[in-house]
């Protein structure tokens, strides 16, 4: 199979497929940016050296005409600013590099990639199903859009912040969610609504109840180990058990680990599987002070995306096993 002409199936990812994808798509991208990386590192060191001299001069002069404590404080503030300025060439290179290799991976999958400036897919439903918390401001990046076995998907990152005001009227923002949001749309609609959440024991606040007028009841899982790890609520007990058999639950756990996240939760509704995973900032190039041409960089990124495709593959399998509706 040629990765340049036929979409790859990351649900079947193995070492041979990875090597073919890396050599054909990603390594050339890394290699073409290596010279730029070396130049950016050189600029970083030069700017840091100049910034260090300025900081030292500020401390000395401020100590002479002010006091040592004030000079050190001003010097530290200048050092932080100098560090930010010094890193800008590397930050610019990292942004360009991520755009290129994520686009290359997406194209190999028959998908597309947008680094920013997009409307978050199905975000209103993620809020409606209580899969993300309330927030005051939001930002989104790194959108992958594609299809697998007739099922479309979108994967992107979200950062949600809540605003608080103290007794003195000072406003601050704190992170309430940072992680990955996923929408998978399947040709065959689900009969009911099923919500899956990590079991937080007595601290779990979901509690079932009603959702848009539909009563959600607790669903007992077949395997006891998953019963301890998750709690499931749904409107259709039979369908929920078809969807959430042990292989599917294993895929969800693998997805959570693959995205380096925690507190995975998801909802099956209409034709969509909506997933929220609290994780880090993924798909990043990593350490730019090291040579770019390294399969380990690409392996990490591809594994993160492959986890999503494997979950989709399992849902398609579960849907095909579901008895047809009358």
PDB file of N, CA and C in Angstrom, residues 107-202:
ATOM      1  N   UNK A 107      -3.527  13.859   5.810  1.00  0.00           N
ATOM      2  CA  UNK A 107      -3.668  13.515   4.395  1.00  0.00           C
ATOM      3  C   UNK A 107      -3.451  12.028   4.164  1.00  0.00           C
ATOM      4  N   UNK A 108      -2.505  11.440   4.895  1.00  0.00           N
ATOM      5  CA  UNK A 108      -2.265  10.001   4.756  1.00  0.00           C
ATOM      6  C   UNK A 108      -3.480   9.192   5.196  1.00  0.00           C
ATOM      7  N   UNK A 109      -4.280   9.746   6.112  1.00  0.00           N
ATOM      8  CA  UNK A 109      -5.495   9.086   6.596  1.00  0.00           C
ATOM      9  C   UNK A 109      -6.711   9.422   5.740  1.00  0.00           C
ATOM     10  N   UNK A 110      -6.536  10.305   4.766  1.00  0.00           N
ATOM     11  CA  UNK A 110      -7.682  10.776   4.002  1.00  0.00           C
ATOM     12  C   UNK A 110      -8.488  11.797   4.773  1.00  0.00           C
ATOM     13  N   UNK A 111      -7.826  12.527   5.689  1.00  0.00           N
ATOM     14  CA  UNK A 111      -8.489  13.502   6.548  1.00  0.00           C
ATOM     15  C   UNK A 111      -7.918  14.892   6.295  1.00  0.00           C
ATOM     16  N   UNK A 112      -8.393  15.883   7.067  1.00  0.00           N
ATOM     17  CA  UNK A 112      -7.882  17.243   6.988  1.00  0.00           C
ATOM     18  C   UNK A 112      -7.463  17.702   8.380  1.00  0.00           C
ATOM     19  N   UNK A 113      -6.648  18.764   8.424  1.00  0.00           N
ATOM     20  CA  UNK A 113      -6.178  19.305   9.699  1.00  0.00           C
ATOM     21  C   UNK A 113      -6.223  20.821   9.654  1.00  0.00           C
ATOM     22  N   UNK A 114      -6.745  21.424  10.740  1.00  0.00           N
ATOM     23  CA  UNK A 114      -6.727  22.877  10.905  1.00  0.00           C
ATOM     24  C   UNK A 114      -6.139  23.181  12.272  1.00  0.00           C
ATOM     25  N   UNK A 115      -5.138  24.046  12.302  1.00  0.00           N
ATOM     26  CA  UNK A 115      -4.460  24.325  13.566  1.00  0.00           C
ATOM     27  C   UNK A 115      -5.257  25.300  14.434  1.00  0.00           C
ATOM     28  N   UNK A 116      -6.138  26.102  13.821  1.00  0.00           N
ATOM     29  CA  UNK A 116      -6.949  27.048  14.580  1.00  0.00           C
ATOM     30  C   UNK A 116      -8.012  27.681  13.705  1.00  0.00           C
ATOM     31  N   UNK A 117      -8.734  28.663  14.268  1.00  0.00           N
ATOM     32  CA  UNK A 117      -9.762  29.419  13.545  1.00  0.00           C
ATOM     33  C   UNK A 117     -10.848  28.510  12.971  1.00  0.00           C
ATOM     34  N   UNK A 118     -11.516  27.743  13.840  1.00  0.00           N
ATOM     35  CA  UNK A 118     -12.619  26.884  13.408  1.00  0.00           C
ATOM     36  C   UNK A 118     -13.710  26.885  14.478  1.00  0.00           C
ATOM     37  N   UNK A 119     -14.930  26.587  14.054  1.00  0.00           N
ATOM     38  CA  UNK A 119     -16.039  26.416  14.995  1.00  0.00           C
ATOM     39  C   UNK A 119     -15.965  25.004  15.578  1.00  0.00           C
ATOM     40  N   UNK A 120     -15.970  24.860  16.911  1.00  0.00           N
ATOM     41  CA  UNK A 120     -15.818  23.533  17.522  1.00  0.00           C
ATOM     42  C   UNK A 120     -16.993  22.616  17.208  1.00  0.00           C
ATOM     43  N   UNK A 121     -16.770  21.510  16.523  1.00  0.00           N
ATOM     44  CA  UNK A 121     -17.867  20.611  16.132  1.00  0.00           C
ATOM     45  C   UNK A 121     -18.598  20.019  17.341  1.00  0.00           C
ATOM     46  N   UNK A 122     -19.914  20.029  17.281  1.00  0.00           N
ATOM     47  CA  UNK A 122     -20.790  19.379  18.271  1.00  0.00           C
ATOM     48  C   UNK A 122     -20.556  19.865  19.699  1.00  0.00           C
ATOM     49  N   UNK A 123     -19.996  21.058  19.849  1.00  0.00           N
ATOM     50  CA  UNK A 123     -19.693  21.541  21.194  1.00  0.00           C
ATOM     51  C   UNK A 123     -20.970  21.792  21.999  1.00  0.00           C
ATOM     52  N   UNK A 124     -22.015  22.257  21.325  1.00  0.00           N
ATOM     53  CA  UNK A 124     -23.283  22.491  22.029  1.00  0.00           C
ATOM     54  C   UNK A 124     -23.836  21.198  22.620  1.00  0.00           C
ATOM     55  N   UNK A 125     -23.700  20.078  21.886  1.00  0.00           N
ATOM     56  CA  UNK A 125     -24.197  18.803  22.401  1.00  0.00           C
ATOM     57  C   UNK A 125     -23.311  18.274  23.531  1.00  0.00           C
ATOM     58  N   UNK A 126     -22.025  18.521  23.457  1.00  0.00           N
ATOM     59  CA  UNK A 126     -21.137  18.137  24.553  1.00  0.00           C
ATOM     60  C   UNK A 126     -21.557  18.844  25.838  1.00  0.00           C
ATOM     61  N   UNK A 127     -21.937  20.109  25.723  1.00  0.00           N
ATOM     62  CA  UNK A 127     -22.441  20.847  26.883  1.00  0.00           C
ATOM     63  C   UNK A 127     -23.800  20.308  27.313  1.00  0.00           C
ATOM     64  N   UNK A 128     -24.667  20.027  26.331  1.00  0.00           N
ATOM     65  CA  UNK A 128     -26.001  19.536  26.646  1.00  0.00           C
ATOM     66  C   UNK A 128     -25.995  18.202  27.366  1.00  0.00           C
ATOM     67  N   UNK A 129     -25.034  17.355  27.047  1.00  0.00           N
ATOM     68  CA  UNK A 129     -24.913  16.049  27.701  1.00  0.00           C
ATOM     69  C   UNK A 129     -24.082  16.123  28.980  1.00  0.00           C
ATOM     70  N   UNK A 130     -23.698  17.320  29.360  1.00  0.00           N
ATOM     71  CA  UNK A 130     -22.917  17.563  30.585  1.00  0.00           C
ATOM     72  C   UNK A 130     -21.570  16.841  30.573  1.00  0.00           C
ATOM     73  N   UNK A 131     -20.961  16.799  29.398  1.00  0.00           N
ATOM     74  CA  UNK A 131     -19.646  16.172  29.265  1.00  0.00           C
ATOM     75  C   UNK A 131     -18.520  17.176  29.483  1.00  0.00           C
ATOM     76  N   UNK A 132     -18.837  18.465  29.419  1.00  0.00           N
ATOM     77  CA  UNK A 132     -17.870  19.516  29.742  1.00  0.00           C
ATOM     78  C   UNK A 132     -18.509  20.447  30.767  1.00  0.00           C
ATOM     79  N   UNK A 133     -17.707  21.088  31.618  1.00  0.00           N
ATOM     80  CA  UNK A 133     -18.249  21.950  32.667  1.00  0.00           C
ATOM     81  C   UNK A 133     -18.617  23.334  32.138  1.00  0.00           C
ATOM     82  N   UNK A 134     -19.281  24.119  32.986  1.00  0.00           N
ATOM     83  CA  UNK A 134     -19.559  25.502  32.648  1.00  0.00           C
ATOM     84  C   UNK A 134     -18.266  26.303  32.584  1.00  0.00           C
ATOM     85  N   UNK A 135     -18.269  27.391  31.816  1.00  0.00           N
ATOM     86  CA  UNK A 135     -17.044  28.157  31.606  1.00  0.00           C
ATOM     87  C   UNK A 135     -17.399  29.591  31.235  1.00  0.00           C
ATOM     88  N   UNK A 136     -16.401  30.487  31.315  1.00  0.00           N
ATOM     89  CA  UNK A 136     -16.594  31.889  30.945  1.00  0.00           C
ATOM     90  C   UNK A 136     -15.904  32.223  29.628  1.00  0.00           C
ATOM     91  N   UNK A 137     -14.793  31.572  29.340  1.00  0.00           N
ATOM     92  CA  UNK A 137     -14.126  31.789  28.056  1.00  0.00           C
ATOM     93  C   UNK A 137     -13.501  30.488  27.578  1.00  0.00           C
ATOM     94  N   UNK A 138     -13.282  30.415  26.272  1.00  0.00           N
ATOM     95  CA  UNK A 138     -12.832  29.156  25.677  1.00  0.00           C
ATOM     96  C   UNK A 138     -11.890  29.411  24.512  1.00  0.00           C
ATOM     97  N   UNK A 139     -11.061  28.420  24.214  1.00  0.00           N
ATOM     98  CA  UNK A 139     -10.210  28.450  23.024  1.00  0.00           C
ATOM     99  C   UNK A 139     -10.082  27.026  22.505  1.00  0.00           C
ATOM    100  N   UNK A 140      -9.895  26.905  21.184  1.00  0.00           N
ATOM    101  CA  UNK A 140      -9.856  25.594  20.536  1.00  0.00           C
ATOM    102  C   UNK A 140      -8.729  25.566  19.506  1.00  0.00           C
ATOM    103  N   UNK A 141      -8.117  24.387  19.334  1.00  0.00           N
ATOM    104  CA  UNK A 141      -7.059  24.238  18.339  1.00  0.00           C
ATOM    105  C   UNK A 141      -6.948  22.779  17.903  1.00  0.00           C
ATOM    106  N   UNK A 142      -6.165  22.575  16.841  1.00  0.00           N
ATOM    107  CA  UNK A 142      -5.772  21.238  16.366  1.00  0.00           C
ATOM    108  C   UNK A 142      -6.969  20.353  16.007  1.00  0.00           C
ATOM    109  N   UNK A 143      -7.669  20.716  14.948  1.00  0.00           N
ATOM    110  CA  UNK A 143      -8.849  19.974  14.500  1.00  0.00           C
ATOM    111  C   UNK A 143      -8.489  18.987  13.391  1.00  0.00           C
ATOM    112  N   UNK A 144      -8.700  17.697  13.671  1.00  0.00           N
ATOM    113  CA  UNK A 144      -8.601  16.643  12.662  1.00  0.00           C
ATOM    114  C   UNK A 144     -10.022  16.259  12.250  1.00  0.00           C
ATOM    115  N   UNK A 145     -10.287  16.213  10.947  1.00  0.00           N
ATOM    116  CA  UNK A 145     -11.605  15.819  10.432  1.00  0.00           C
ATOM    117  C   UNK A 145     -11.421  14.767   9.356  1.00  0.00           C
ATOM    118  N   UNK A 146     -12.173  13.670   9.466  1.00  0.00           N
ATOM    119  CA  UNK A 146     -12.041  12.615   8.469  1.00  0.00           C
ATOM    120  C   UNK A 146     -13.153  11.601   8.592  1.00  0.00           C
ATOM    121  N   UNK A 147     -12.927  10.415   8.031  1.00  0.00           N
ATOM    122  CA  UNK A 147     -13.927   9.348   8.064  1.00  0.00           C
ATOM    123  C   UNK A 147     -13.231   7.999   8.178  1.00  0.00           C
ATOM    124  N   UNK A 148     -13.942   7.046   8.800  1.00  0.00           N
ATOM    125  CA  UNK A 148     -13.431   5.681   8.943  1.00  0.00           C
ATOM    126  C   UNK A 148     -14.601   4.720   8.788  1.00  0.00           C
ATOM    127  N   UNK A 149     -14.564   3.882   7.777  1.00  0.00           N
ATOM    128  CA  UNK A 149     -15.622   2.897   7.512  1.00  0.00           C
ATOM    129  C   UNK A 149     -17.010   3.542   7.479  1.00  0.00           C
ATOM    130  N   UNK A 150     -17.099   4.677   6.816  1.00  0.00           N
ATOM    131  CA  UNK A 150     -18.380   5.354   6.684  1.00  0.00           C
ATOM    132  C   UNK A 150     -18.769   6.207   7.871  1.00  0.00           C
ATOM    133  N   UNK A 151     -17.951   6.221   8.911  1.00  0.00           N
ATOM    134  CA  UNK A 151     -18.235   7.027  10.104  1.00  0.00           C
ATOM    135  C   UNK A 151     -17.321   8.248  10.104  1.00  0.00           C
ATOM    136  N   UNK A 152     -17.917   9.427  10.186  1.00  0.00           N
ATOM    137  CA  UNK A 152     -17.117  10.648  10.194  1.00  0.00           C
ATOM    138  C   UNK A 152     -16.696  10.995  11.626  1.00  0.00           C
ATOM    139  N   UNK A 153     -15.578  11.704  11.728  1.00  0.00           N
ATOM    140  CA  UNK A 153     -15.095  12.085  13.052  1.00  0.00           C
ATOM    141  C   UNK A 153     -14.435  13.458  13.012  1.00  0.00           C
ATOM    142  N   UNK A 154     -14.436  14.108  14.170  1.00  0.00           N
ATOM    143  CA  UNK A 154     -13.669  15.331  14.413  1.00  0.00           C
ATOM    144  C   UNK A 154     -13.000  15.196  15.773  1.00  0.00           C
ATOM    145  N   UNK A 155     -11.750  15.524  15.822  1.00  0.00           N
ATOM    146  CA  UNK A 155     -10.959  15.489  17.056  1.00  0.00           C
ATOM    147  C   UNK A 155     -10.288  16.845  17.207  1.00  0.00           C
ATOM    148  N   UNK A 156     -10.470  17.480  18.364  1.00  0.00           N
ATOM    149  CA  UNK A 156      -9.825  18.782  18.569  1.00  0.00           C
ATOM    150  C   UNK A 156      -9.552  19.006  20.053  1.00  0.00           C
ATOM    151  N   UNK A 157      -8.767  20.039  20.338  1.00  0.00           N
ATOM    152  CA  UNK A 157      -8.409  20.361  21.716  1.00  0.00           C
ATOM    153  C   UNK A 157      -9.191  21.576  22.192  1.00  0.00           C
ATOM    154  N   UNK A 158      -9.526  21.559  23.475  1.00  0.00           N
ATOM    155  CA  UNK A 158     -10.284  22.665  24.066  1.00  0.00           C
ATOM    156  C   UNK A 158      -9.639  23.102  25.375  1.00  0.00           C
ATOM    157  N   UNK A 159      -9.702  24.403  25.624  1.00  0.00           N
ATOM    158  CA  UNK A 159      -9.276  24.965  26.908  1.00  0.00           C
ATOM    159  C   UNK A 159     -10.413  25.847  27.405  1.00  0.00           C
ATOM    160  N   UNK A 160     -11.036  25.437  28.505  1.00  0.00           N
ATOM    161  CA  UNK A 160     -12.174  26.154  29.072  1.00  0.00           C
ATOM    162  C   UNK A 160     -11.775  26.750  30.417  1.00  0.00           C
ATOM    163  N   UNK A 161     -12.136  28.011  30.627  1.00  0.00           N
ATOM    164  CA  UNK A 161     -11.776  28.706  31.861  1.00  0.00           C
ATOM    165  C   UNK A 161     -13.010  29.334  32.501  1.00  0.00           C
ATOM    166  N   UNK A 162     -13.043  29.306  33.820  1.00  0.00           N
ATOM    167  CA  UNK A 162     -14.128  29.928  34.578  1.00  0.00           C
ATOM    168  C   UNK A 162     -13.609  31.209  35.225  1.00  0.00           C
ATOM    169  N   UNK A 163     -14.472  32.210  35.315  1.00  0.00           N
ATOM    170  CA  UNK A 163     -14.090  33.499  35.888  1.00  0.00           C
ATOM    171  C   UNK A 163     -14.570  33.594  37.330  1.00  0.00           C
ATOM    172  N   UNK A 164     -13.701  34.071  38.195  1.00  0.00           N
ATOM    173  CA  UNK A 164     -14.073  34.313  39.591  1.00  0.00           C
ATOM    174  C   UNK A 164     -13.633  35.722  39.984  1.00  0.00           C
ATOM    175  N   UNK A 165     -14.363  36.320  40.909  1.00  0.00           N
ATOM    176  CA  UNK A 165     -14.039  37.663  41.392  1.00  0.00           C
ATOM    177  C   UNK A 165     -13.934  37.619  42.905  1.00  0.00           C
ATOM    178  N   UNK A 166     -12.825  38.132  43.448  1.00  0.00           N
ATOM    179  CA  UNK A 166     -12.636  38.084  44.894  1.00  0.00           C
ATOM    180  C   UNK A 166     -13.311  39.277  45.566  1.00  0.00           C
ATOM    181  N   UNK A 167     -13.156  39.361  46.888  1.00  0.00           N
ATOM    182  CA  UNK A 167     -13.837  40.400  47.669  1.00  0.00           C
ATOM    183  C   UNK A 167     -13.361  41.810  47.329  1.00  0.00           C
ATOM    184  N   UNK A 168     -12.188  41.916  46.719  1.00  0.00           N
ATOM    185  CA  UNK A 168     -11.654  43.223  46.334  1.00  0.00           C
ATOM    186  C   UNK A 168     -11.990  43.581  44.890  1.00  0.00           C
ATOM    187  N   UNK A 169     -12.807  42.738  44.266  1.00  0.00           N
ATOM    188  CA  UNK A 169     -13.216  43.027  42.899  1.00  0.00           C
ATOM    189  C   UNK A 169     -12.228  42.594  41.837  1.00  0.00           C
ATOM    190  N   UNK A 170     -11.204  41.866  42.240  1.00  0.00           N
ATOM    191  CA  UNK A 170     -10.209  41.414  41.271  1.00  0.00           C
ATOM    192  C   UNK A 170     -10.701  40.150  40.573  1.00  0.00           C
ATOM    193  N   UNK A 171     -10.583  40.143  39.261  1.00  0.00           N
ATOM    194  CA  UNK A 171     -11.064  39.022  38.448  1.00  0.00           C
ATOM    195  C   UNK A 171      -9.903  38.140  38.023  1.00  0.00           C
ATOM    196  N   UNK A 172     -10.116  36.851  38.123  1.00  0.00           N
ATOM    197  CA  UNK A 172      -9.104  35.916  37.642  1.00  0.00           C
ATOM    198  C   UNK A 172      -9.797  34.762  36.933  1.00  0.00           C
ATOM    199  N   UNK A 173      -9.057  34.117  36.040  1.00  0.00           N
ATOM    200  CA  UNK A 173      -9.575  32.966  35.302  1.00  0.00           C
ATOM    201  C   UNK A 173      -8.806  31.713  35.714  1.00  0.00           C
ATOM    202  N   UNK A 174      -9.530  30.627  35.890  1.00  0.00           N
ATOM    203  CA  UNK A 174      -8.904  29.353  36.240  1.00  0.00           C
ATOM    204  C   UNK A 174      -9.405  28.275  35.287  1.00  0.00           C
ATOM    205  N   UNK A 175      -8.530  27.344  34.960  1.00  0.00           N
ATOM    206  CA  UNK A 175      -8.872  26.277  34.026  1.00  0.00           C
ATOM    207  C   UNK A 175      -9.837  25.284  34.666  1.00  0.00           C
ATOM    208  N   UNK A 176     -10.938  25.003  33.973  1.00  0.00           N
ATOM    209  CA  UNK A 176     -11.886  23.981  34.434  1.00  0.00           C
ATOM    210  C   UNK A 176     -11.867  22.760  33.512  1.00  0.00           C
ATOM    211  N   UNK A 177     -11.340  22.934  32.308  1.00  0.00           N
ATOM    212  CA  UNK A 177     -11.175  21.794  31.395  1.00  0.00           C
ATOM    213  C   UNK A 177     -10.091  22.128  30.384  1.00  0.00           C
ATOM    214  N   UNK A 178      -9.154  21.209  30.249  1.00  0.00           N
ATOM    215  CA  UNK A 178      -8.164  21.278  29.175  1.00  0.00           C
ATOM    216  C   UNK A 178      -7.973  19.852  28.671  1.00  0.00           C
ATOM    217  N   UNK A 179      -8.268  19.632  27.415  1.00  0.00           N
ATOM    218  CA  UNK A 179      -8.143  18.278  26.902  1.00  0.00           C
ATOM    219  C   UNK A 179      -8.703  18.139  25.511  1.00  0.00           C
ATOM    220  N   UNK A 180      -9.088  16.914  25.183  1.00  0.00           N
ATOM    221  CA  UNK A 180      -9.518  16.580  23.829  1.00  0.00           C
ATOM    222  C   UNK A 180     -11.028  16.338  23.785  1.00  0.00           C
ATOM    223  N   UNK A 181     -11.652  16.846  22.744  1.00  0.00           N
ATOM    224  CA  UNK A 181     -13.067  16.618  22.482  1.00  0.00           C
ATOM    225  C   UNK A 181     -13.185  15.906  21.140  1.00  0.00           C
ATOM    226  N   UNK A 182     -14.051  14.914  21.093  1.00  0.00           N
ATOM    227  CA  UNK A 182     -14.164  14.078  19.896  1.00  0.00           C
ATOM    228  C   UNK A 182     -15.636  13.889  19.544  1.00  0.00           C
ATOM    229  N   UNK A 183     -15.934  14.021  18.281  1.00  0.00           N
ATOM    230  CA  UNK A 183     -17.261  13.680  17.766  1.00  0.00           C
ATOM    231  C   UNK A 183     -17.095  12.615  16.696  1.00  0.00           C
ATOM    232  N   UNK A 184     -17.793  11.504  16.853  1.00  0.00           N
ATOM    233  CA  UNK A 184     -17.813  10.446  15.853  1.00  0.00           C
ATOM    234  C   UNK A 184     -19.263  10.273  15.399  1.00  0.00           C
ATOM    235  N   UNK A 185     -19.503  10.395  14.120  1.00  0.00           N
ATOM    236  CA  UNK A 185     -20.864  10.286  13.589  1.00  0.00           C
ATOM    237  C   UNK A 185     -20.989   9.020  12.755  1.00  0.00           C
ATOM    238  N   UNK A 186     -21.958   8.175  13.119  1.00  0.00           N
ATOM    239  CA  UNK A 186     -22.124   6.873  12.482  1.00  0.00           C
ATOM    240  C   UNK A 186     -23.371   6.857  11.597  1.00  0.00           C
ATOM    241  N   UNK A 187     -23.329   6.078  10.513  1.00  0.00           N
ATOM    242  CA  UNK A 187     -24.476   6.024   9.592  1.00  0.00           C
ATOM    243  C   UNK A 187     -25.756   5.539  10.265  1.00  0.00           C
ATOM    244  N   UNK A 188     -25.625   4.644  11.228  1.00  0.00           N
ATOM    245  CA  UNK A 188     -26.789   4.077  11.901  1.00  0.00           C
ATOM    246  C   UNK A 188     -26.989   4.774  13.243  1.00  0.00           C
ATOM    247  N   UNK A 189     -28.174   5.334  13.451  1.00  0.00           N
ATOM    248  CA  UNK A 189     -28.424   6.079  14.677  1.00  0.00           C
ATOM    249  C   UNK A 189     -28.609   5.143  15.870  1.00  0.00           C
ATOM    250  N   UNK A 190     -28.266   5.660  17.048  1.00  0.00           N
ATOM    251  CA  UNK A 190     -28.507   4.924  18.285  1.00  0.00           C
ATOM    252  C   UNK A 190     -29.979   5.074  18.672  1.00  0.00           C
ATOM    253  N   UNK A 191     -30.504   4.049  19.318  1.00  0.00           N
ATOM    254  CA  UNK A 191     -31.923   4.056  19.683  1.00  0.00           C
ATOM    255  C   UNK A 191     -32.195   4.959  20.881  1.00  0.00           C
ATOM    256  N   UNK A 192     -31.243   5.037  21.787  1.00  0.00           N
ATOM    257  CA  UNK A 192     -31.432   5.832  22.993  1.00  0.00           C
ATOM    258  C   UNK A 192     -30.237   6.720  23.265  1.00  0.00           C
ATOM    259  N   UNK A 193     -30.124   7.138  24.511  1.00  0.00           N
ATOM    260  CA  UNK A 193     -28.996   7.949  24.969  1.00  0.00           C
ATOM    261  C   UNK A 193     -28.244   7.149  26.023  1.00  0.00           C
ATOM    262  N   UNK A 194     -26.928   7.070  25.874  1.00  0.00           N
ATOM    263  CA  UNK A 194     -26.084   6.364  26.842  1.00  0.00           C
ATOM    264  C   UNK A 194     -24.952   7.291  27.257  1.00  0.00           C
ATOM    265  N   UNK A 195     -24.776   7.466  28.565  1.00  0.00           N
ATOM    266  CA  UNK A 195     -23.715   8.316  29.104  1.00  0.00           C
ATOM    267  C   UNK A 195     -22.744   7.451  29.892  1.00  0.00           C
ATOM    268  N   UNK A 196     -21.456   7.589  29.606  1.00  0.00           N
ATOM    269  CA  UNK A 196     -20.407   6.827  30.289  1.00  0.00           C
ATOM    270  C   UNK A 196     -19.471   7.813  30.975  1.00  0.00           C
ATOM    271  N   UNK A 197     -19.215   7.568  32.257  1.00  0.00           N
ATOM    272  CA  UNK A 197     -18.312   8.440  33.008  1.00  0.00           C
ATOM    273  C   UNK A 197     -17.414   7.591  33.885  1.00  0.00           C
ATOM    274  N   UNK A 198     -16.221   8.098  34.141  1.00  0.00           N
ATOM    275  CA  UNK A 198     -15.364   7.460  35.126  1.00  0.00           C
ATOM    276  C   UNK A 198     -16.080   7.473  36.473  1.00  0.00           C
ATOM    277  N   UNK A 199     -16.066   6.340  37.173  1.00  0.00           N
ATOM    278  CA  UNK A 199     -16.760   6.237  38.455  1.00  0.00           C
ATOM    279  C   UNK A 199     -15.961   6.969  39.525  1.00  0.00           C
ATOM    280  N   UNK A 200     -16.558   8.025  40.079  1.00  0.00           N
ATOM    281  CA  UNK A 200     -15.900   8.793  41.133  1.00  0.00           C
ATOM    282  C   UNK A 200     -16.424   8.421  42.514  1.00  0.00           C
ATOM    283  N   UNK A 201     -17.109   7.292  42.603  1.00  0.00           N
ATOM    284  CA  UNK A 201     -17.615   6.838  43.897  1.00  0.00           C
ATOM    285  C   UNK A 201     -18.620   7.812  44.476  1.00  0.00           C
ATOM    286  N   UNK A 202     -18.472   8.115  45.758  1.00  0.00           N
ATOM    287  CA  UNK A 202     -19.420   9.011  46.421  1.00  0.00           C
ATOM    288  C   UNK A 202     -19.300  10.439  45.905  1.00  0.00           C
TER     289      UNK A 202
END
